[in-house]
mmCIF file with all atom_site columns, C-alpha atoms in Angstrom:
data_model
loop_
_atom_site.group_PDB
_atom_site.id
_atom_site.type_symbol
_atom_site.label_atom_id
_atom_site.label_alt_id
_atom_site.label_comp_id
_atom_site.label_asym_id
_atom_site.label_entity_id
_atom_site.label_seq_id
_atom_site.pdbx_PDB_ins_code
_atom_site.Cartn_x
_atom_site.Cartn_y
_atom_site.Cartn_z
_atom_site.occupancy
_atom_site.B_iso_or_equiv
_atom_site.pdbx_formal_charge
_atom_site.auth_seq_id
_atom_site.auth_comp_id
_atom_site.auth_asym_id
_atom_site.auth_atom_id
_atom_site.pdbx_PDB_model_num
ATOM 1   C CA . HIS A 1 1   ? 48.408 -41.339 49.658 1.00 77.00 ? 1   HIS A CA 1
ATOM 2   C CA . SER A 1 2   ? 48.740 -44.479 47.576 1.00 91.00 ? 2   SER A CA 1
ATOM 3   C CA . VAL A 1 3   ? 47.658 -48.093 47.648 1.00 96.00 ? 3   VAL A CA 1
ATOM 4   C CA . ASP A 1 4   ? 49.421 -50.895 45.823 1.00 94.00 ? 4   ASP A CA 1
ATOM 5   C CA . SER A 1 5   ? 47.395 -53.947 46.856 1.00 95.00 ? 5   SER A CA 1
ATOM 6   C CA . VAL A 1 6   ? 43.901 -55.117 47.675 1.00 96.00 ? 6   VAL A CA 1
ATOM 7   C CA . LYS A 1 7   ? 45.231 -56.251 51.056 1.00 96.00 ? 7   LYS A CA 1
ATOM 8   C CA . LEU A 1 8   ? 46.254 -52.695 51.956 1.00 97.00 ? 8   LEU A CA 1
ATOM 9   C CA . ALA A 1 9   ? 42.945 -51.328 50.659 1.00 97.00 ? 9   ALA A CA 1
ATOM 10  C CA . MET A 1 10  ? 41.082 -53.805 52.871 1.00 97.00 ? 10  MET A CA 1
ATOM 11  C CA . GLU A 1 11  ? 43.001 -52.602 55.932 1.00 97.00 ? 11  GLU A CA 1
ATOM 12  C CA . ILE A 1 12  ? 42.204 -48.986 55.096 1.00 97.00 ? 12  ILE A CA 1
ATOM 13  C CA . GLU A 1 13  ? 38.557 -49.971 54.575 1.00 98.00 ? 13  GLU A CA 1
ATOM 14  C CA . LYS A 1 14  ? 38.435 -51.667 57.967 1.00 98.00 ? 14  LYS A CA 1
ATOM 15  C CA . GLU A 1 15  ? 39.891 -48.652 59.809 1.00 97.00 ? 15  GLU A CA 1
ATOM 16  C CA . ALA A 1 16  ? 37.782 -46.150 57.855 1.00 97.00 ? 16  ALA A CA 1
ATOM 17  C CA . ALA A 1 17  ? 34.620 -48.126 58.651 1.00 98.00 ? 17  ALA A CA 1
ATOM 18  C CA . LYS A 1 18  ? 35.424 -47.969 62.375 1.00 98.00 ? 18  LYS A CA 1
ATOM 19  C CA . ARG A 1 19  ? 35.516 -44.185 62.101 1.00 97.00 ? 19  ARG A CA 1
ATOM 20  C CA . ASP A 1 20  ? 32.660 -43.949 59.596 1.00 97.00 ? 20  ASP A CA 1
ATOM 21  C CA . ILE A 1 21  ? 34.757 -41.948 57.133 1.00 98.00 ? 21  ILE A CA 1
ATOM 22  C CA . VAL A 1 22  ? 35.645 -42.225 53.453 1.00 97.00 ? 22  VAL A CA 1
ATOM 23  C CA . VAL A 1 23  ? 39.351 -42.226 52.611 1.00 97.00 ? 23  VAL A CA 1
ATOM 24  C CA . ASN A 1 24  ? 40.547 -40.857 49.280 1.00 97.00 ? 24  ASN A CA 1
ATOM 25  C CA . ILE A 1 25  ? 43.342 -42.909 47.740 1.00 98.00 ? 25  ILE A CA 1
ATOM 26  C CA . LEU A 1 26  ? 45.502 -43.172 44.655 1.00 97.00 ? 26  LEU A CA 1
ATOM 27  C CA . ILE A 1 27  ? 46.417 -46.490 43.077 1.00 97.00 ? 27  ILE A CA 1
ATOM 28  C CA . GLN A 1 28  ? 50.206 -46.813 42.868 1.00 96.00 ? 28  GLN A CA 1
ATOM 29  C CA . VAL A 1 29  ? 51.504 -48.095 39.548 1.00 96.00 ? 29  VAL A CA 1
ATOM 30  C CA . ASN A 1 30  ? 55.070 -49.230 38.890 1.00 94.00 ? 30  ASN A CA 1
ATOM 31  C CA . VAL A 1 31  ? 55.005 -48.072 35.258 1.00 91.00 ? 31  VAL A CA 1
ATOM 32  C CA . ALA A 1 32  ? 58.710 -48.709 34.683 1.00 85.00 ? 32  ALA A CA 1
ATOM 33  C CA . ASN A 1 33  ? 58.557 -52.185 36.304 1.00 85.00 ? 33  ASN A CA 1
ATOM 34  C CA . GLU A 1 34  ? 61.491 -51.395 38.580 1.00 83.00 ? 34  GLU A CA 1
ATOM 35  C CA . ASP A 1 35  ? 62.346 -54.076 41.141 1.00 84.00 ? 35  ASP A CA 1
ATOM 36  C CA . THR A 1 36  ? 63.224 -51.404 43.693 1.00 83.00 ? 36  THR A CA 1
ATOM 37  C CA . LYS A 1 37  ? 59.811 -49.713 43.560 1.00 86.00 ? 37  LYS A CA 1
ATOM 38  C CA . PHE A 1 38  ? 56.382 -50.603 44.867 1.00 87.00 ? 38  PHE A CA 1
ATOM 39  C CA . GLY A 1 39  ? 53.267 -50.487 42.758 1.00 91.00 ? 39  GLY A CA 1
ATOM 40  C CA . LEU A 1 40  ? 51.127 -52.513 40.450 1.00 91.00 ? 40  LEU A CA 1
ATOM 41  C CA . ASP A 1 41  ? 52.089 -53.647 36.990 1.00 90.00 ? 41  ASP A CA 1
ATOM 42  C CA . ASN A 1 42  ? 50.090 -51.821 34.299 1.00 90.00 ? 42  ASN A CA 1
ATOM 43  C CA . SER A 1 43  ? 48.275 -55.058 33.417 1.00 93.00 ? 43  SER A CA 1
ATOM 44  C CA . GLU A 1 44  ? 46.973 -55.469 37.002 1.00 94.00 ? 44  GLU A CA 1
ATOM 45  C CA . VAL A 1 45  ? 45.628 -51.968 37.537 1.00 96.00 ? 45  VAL A CA 1
ATOM 46  C CA . LEU A 1 46  ? 42.141 -52.189 36.037 1.00 96.00 ? 46  LEU A CA 1
ATOM 47  C CA . ASN A 1 47  ? 41.226 -55.368 37.933 1.00 96.00 ? 47  ASN A CA 1
ATOM 48  C CA . ILE A 1 48  ? 42.525 -53.941 41.222 1.00 96.00 ? 48  ILE A CA 1
ATOM 49  C CA . VAL A 1 49  ? 40.676 -50.669 40.629 1.00 97.00 ? 49  VAL A CA 1
ATOM 50  C CA . LYS A 1 50  ? 37.430 -52.565 40.025 1.00 97.00 ? 50  LYS A CA 1
ATOM 51  C CA . GLU A 1 51  ? 37.894 -54.598 43.209 1.00 97.00 ? 51  GLU A CA 1
ATOM 52  C CA . VAL A 1 52  ? 38.908 -51.679 45.446 1.00 97.00 ? 52  VAL A CA 1
ATOM 53  C CA . ALA A 1 53  ? 36.094 -49.522 44.034 1.00 97.00 ? 53  ALA A CA 1
ATOM 54  C CA . THR A 1 54  ? 33.564 -51.842 45.703 1.00 97.00 ? 54  THR A CA 1
ATOM 55  C CA . LEU A 1 55  ? 34.796 -50.861 49.175 1.00 98.00 ? 55  LEU A CA 1
ATOM 56  C CA . PRO A 1 56  ? 32.321 -48.333 50.632 1.00 97.00 ? 56  PRO A CA 1
ATOM 57  C CA . HIS A 1 57  ? 34.828 -46.392 52.761 1.00 98.00 ? 57  HIS A CA 1
ATOM 58  C CA . ILE A 1 58  ? 37.408 -45.842 50.017 1.00 97.00 ? 58  ILE A CA 1
ATOM 59  C CA . ARG A 1 59  ? 37.214 -43.490 47.047 1.00 97.00 ? 59  ARG A CA 1
ATOM 60  C CA . ILE A 1 60  ? 39.744 -43.882 44.237 1.00 98.00 ? 60  ILE A CA 1
ATOM 61  C CA . GLN A 1 61  ? 40.808 -40.407 43.128 1.00 98.00 ? 61  GLN A CA 1
ATOM 62  C CA . GLY A 1 62  ? 43.448 -41.382 40.573 1.00 97.00 ? 62  GLY A CA 1
ATOM 63  C CA . LEU A 1 63  ? 46.852 -42.923 39.968 1.00 97.00 ? 63  LEU A CA 1
ATOM 64  C CA . MET A 1 64  ? 50.404 -42.279 41.102 1.00 96.00 ? 64  MET A CA 1
ATOM 65  C CA . THR A 1 65  ? 53.836 -43.473 40.122 1.00 94.00 ? 65  THR A CA 1
ATOM 66  C CA . ILE A 1 66  ? 57.454 -42.898 40.997 1.00 90.00 ? 66  ILE A CA 1
ATOM 67  C CA . ALA A 1 67  ? 59.412 -42.926 37.754 1.00 88.00 ? 67  ALA A CA 1
ATOM 68  C CA . PRO A 1 68  ? 63.063 -43.994 37.542 1.00 84.00 ? 68  PRO A CA 1
ATOM 69  C CA . PHE A 1 69  ? 65.732 -41.612 38.813 1.00 85.00 ? 69  PHE A CA 1
ATOM 70  C CA . VAL A 1 70  ? 67.351 -40.202 35.672 1.00 83.00 ? 70  VAL A CA 1
ATOM 71  C CA . ASP A 1 71  ? 69.723 -37.366 34.828 1.00 84.00 ? 71  ASP A CA 1
ATOM 72  C CA . ASP A 1 72  ? 67.435 -36.047 32.088 1.00 89.00 ? 72  ASP A CA 1
ATOM 73  C CA . GLY A 1 73  ? 63.758 -35.819 33.083 1.00 80.00 ? 73  GLY A CA 1
ATOM 74  C CA . GLU A 1 74  ? 62.778 -36.184 29.448 1.00 90.00 ? 74  GLU A CA 1
ATOM 75  C CA . GLU A 1 75  ? 63.720 -39.872 29.711 1.00 87.00 ? 75  GLU A CA 1
ATOM 76  C CA . ASN A 1 76  ? 60.639 -40.404 31.910 1.00 92.00 ? 76  ASN A CA 1
ATOM 77  C CA . ARG A 1 77  ? 58.165 -38.902 29.445 1.00 95.00 ? 77  ARG A CA 1
ATOM 78  C CA . LYS A 1 78  ? 57.190 -42.361 28.171 1.00 95.00 ? 78  LYS A CA 1
ATOM 79  C CA . TYR A 1 79  ? 56.300 -43.488 31.716 1.00 95.00 ? 79  TYR A CA 1
ATOM 80  C CA . PHE A 1 80  ? 54.287 -40.363 32.447 1.00 95.00 ? 80  PHE A CA 1
ATOM 81  C CA . ASN A 1 81  ? 52.479 -40.767 29.141 1.00 96.00 ? 81  ASN A CA 1
ATOM 82  C CA . GLN A 1 82  ? 51.684 -44.411 29.953 1.00 96.00 ? 82  GLN A CA 1
ATOM 83  C CA . LEU A 1 83  ? 50.230 -43.471 33.344 1.00 96.00 ? 83  LEU A CA 1
ATOM 84  C CA . LYS A 1 84  ? 48.152 -40.688 31.805 1.00 97.00 ? 84  LYS A CA 1
ATOM 85  C CA . GLN A 1 85  ? 46.784 -43.067 29.163 1.00 97.00 ? 85  GLN A CA 1
ATOM 86  C CA . LEU A 1 86  ? 45.997 -45.671 31.814 1.00 97.00 ? 86  LEU A CA 1
ATOM 87  C CA . SER A 1 87  ? 44.127 -43.005 33.772 1.00 97.00 ? 87  SER A CA 1
ATOM 88  C CA . VAL A 1 88  ? 42.113 -41.995 30.694 1.00 97.00 ? 88  VAL A CA 1
ATOM 89  C CA . ASP A 1 89  ? 41.304 -45.631 29.897 1.00 97.00 ? 89  ASP A CA 1
ATOM 90  C CA . ILE A 1 90  ? 40.055 -46.252 33.438 1.00 97.00 ? 90  ILE A CA 1
ATOM 91  C CA . LYS A 1 91  ? 38.041 -43.031 33.488 1.00 97.00 ? 91  LYS A CA 1
ATOM 92  C CA . ASP A 1 92  ? 36.362 -44.073 30.227 1.00 97.00 ? 92  ASP A CA 1
ATOM 93  C CA . LYS A 1 93  ? 35.075 -47.235 31.967 1.00 96.00 ? 93  LYS A CA 1
ATOM 94  C CA . ASN A 1 94  ? 32.837 -45.085 34.250 1.00 96.00 ? 94  ASN A CA 1
ATOM 95  C CA . ILE A 1 95  ? 33.413 -47.292 37.284 1.00 97.00 ? 95  ILE A CA 1
ATOM 96  C CA . ASP A 1 96  ? 31.371 -46.288 40.331 1.00 95.00 ? 96  ASP A CA 1
ATOM 97  C CA . ASN A 1 97  ? 33.510 -44.794 43.120 1.00 94.00 ? 97  ASN A CA 1
ATOM 98  C CA . VAL A 1 98  ? 36.399 -44.019 40.733 1.00 97.00 ? 98  VAL A CA 1
ATOM 99  C CA . CYS A 1 99  ? 36.962 -40.521 39.403 1.00 93.00 ? 99  CYS A CA 1
ATOM 100 C CA . MET A 1 100 ? 40.565 -40.380 38.069 1.00 96.00 ? 100 MET A CA 1
ATOM 101 C CA . ASN A 1 101 ? 40.949 -36.656 38.786 1.00 96.00 ? 101 ASN A CA 1
ATOM 102 C CA . VAL A 1 102 ? 44.435 -37.009 40.280 1.00 97.00 ? 102 VAL A CA 1
ATOM 103 C CA . LEU A 1 103 ? 47.611 -37.978 38.477 1.00 97.00 ? 103 LEU A CA 1
ATOM 104 C CA . SER A 1 104 ? 50.530 -37.905 40.901 1.00 95.00 ? 104 SER A CA 1
ATOM 105 C CA . MET A 1 105 ? 53.825 -38.245 39.071 1.00 94.00 ? 105 MET A CA 1
ATOM 106 C CA . GLY A 1 106 ? 57.063 -36.372 38.757 1.00 87.00 ? 106 GLY A CA 1
ATOM 107 C CA . MET A 1 107 ? 59.722 -35.364 41.240 1.00 83.00 ? 107 MET A CA 1
ATOM 108 C CA . SER A 1 108 ? 62.317 -32.610 41.464 1.00 76.00 ? 108 SER A CA 1
ATOM 109 C CA . GLY A 1 109 ? 64.301 -33.886 38.477 1.00 82.00 ? 109 GLY A CA 1
ATOM 110 C CA . ASP A 1 110 ? 61.433 -34.489 36.080 1.00 86.00 ? 110 ASP A CA 1
ATOM 111 C CA . TYR A 1 111 ? 58.384 -32.571 37.312 1.00 86.00 ? 111 TYR A CA 1
ATOM 112 C CA . GLU A 1 112 ? 58.256 -30.296 34.254 1.00 92.00 ? 112 GLU A CA 1
ATOM 113 C CA . THR A 1 113 ? 57.953 -33.285 31.935 1.00 93.00 ? 113 THR A CA 1
ATOM 114 C CA . ALA A 1 114 ? 55.366 -34.835 34.266 1.00 94.00 ? 114 ALA A CA 1
ATOM 115 C CA . ILE A 1 115 ? 53.261 -31.673 34.200 1.00 95.00 ? 115 ILE A CA 1
ATOM 116 C CA . GLU A 1 116 ? 53.459 -31.583 30.408 1.00 95.00 ? 116 GLU A CA 1
ATOM 117 C CA . GLU A 1 117 ? 52.105 -35.140 30.415 1.00 96.00 ? 117 GLU A CA 1
ATOM 118 C CA . GLY A 1 118 ? 49.188 -34.321 32.733 1.00 96.00 ? 118 GLY A CA 1
ATOM 119 C CA . ALA A 1 119 ? 50.420 -34.493 36.330 1.00 95.00 ? 119 ALA A CA 1
ATOM 120 C CA . THR A 1 120 ? 48.113 -32.808 38.837 1.00 94.00 ? 120 THR A CA 1
ATOM 121 C CA . HIS A 1 121 ? 50.457 -33.495 41.783 1.00 87.00 ? 121 HIS A CA 1
ATOM 122 C CA . VAL A 1 122 ? 54.271 -33.517 41.857 1.00 83.00 ? 122 VAL A CA 1
ATOM 123 C CA . ARG A 1 123 ? 56.758 -34.247 44.639 1.00 83.00 ? 123 ARG A CA 1
ATOM 124 C CA . VAL A 1 124 ? 59.544 -31.667 44.699 1.00 66.00 ? 124 VAL A CA 1
ATOM 125 C CA . GLY A 1 125 ? 61.002 -32.023 48.192 1.00 58.00 ? 125 GLY A CA 1
ATOM 126 C CA . THR A 1 126 ? 64.616 -32.140 47.015 1.00 61.00 ? 126 THR A CA 1
ATOM 127 C CA . SER A 1 127 ? 64.171 -28.843 45.151 1.00 63.00 ? 127 SER A CA 1
ATOM 128 C CA . ILE A 1 128 ? 62.776 -27.248 48.288 1.00 64.00 ? 128 ILE A CA 1
ATOM 129 C CA . PHE A 1 129 ? 64.743 -28.910 51.101 1.00 67.00 ? 129 PHE A CA 1
ATOM 130 C CA . GLY A 1 130 ? 67.862 -30.170 49.342 1.00 67.00 ? 130 GLY A CA 1
ATOM 131 C CA . VAL A 1 131 ? 69.259 -33.669 49.046 1.00 77.00 ? 131 VAL A CA 1
ATOM 132 C CA . ARG A 1 132 ? 68.585 -35.990 51.988 1.00 71.00 ? 132 ARG A CA 1
ATOM 133 C CA . ASN A 1 133 ? 71.464 -36.782 54.303 1.00 75.00 ? 133 ASN A CA 1
ATOM 134 C CA . TYR A 1 134 ? 71.160 -40.505 55.014 1.00 71.00 ? 134 TYR A CA 1
ATOM 135 C CA . ALA A 1 135 ? 74.289 -40.514 57.231 1.00 75.00 ? 135 ALA A CA 1
ATOM 136 C CA . ILE A 1 136 ? 72.428 -38.968 60.178 1.00 67.00 ? 136 ILE A CA 1
#
């Protein structure tokens, strides 16, 4: 679903080439710069996108982020807005093999705000399945 390094993209490229397929990916961005989350810093994204876009068996479809866990989803609006703007800025560059049609952001607690800010994909597993039981 998401890639957060050129190294990972290269591994996907290698495996996709063996099978002669093209793999659609999202670039994972750590918009809130949380130490506990994976993803690229906003300042790294464009250079990584340009590098990964040269791989013939990978197609960059857009961006994704996991915003901070908050009690009020509205608190994440600024992060969703930042990711949307980053997506627009990259799309405006017209980079071959990059389309920026997907914006994956928002989870059960903040998906409405994410959609308002342009999300095309949300992750709402907790709303559907309930809170995870990590004790099992």
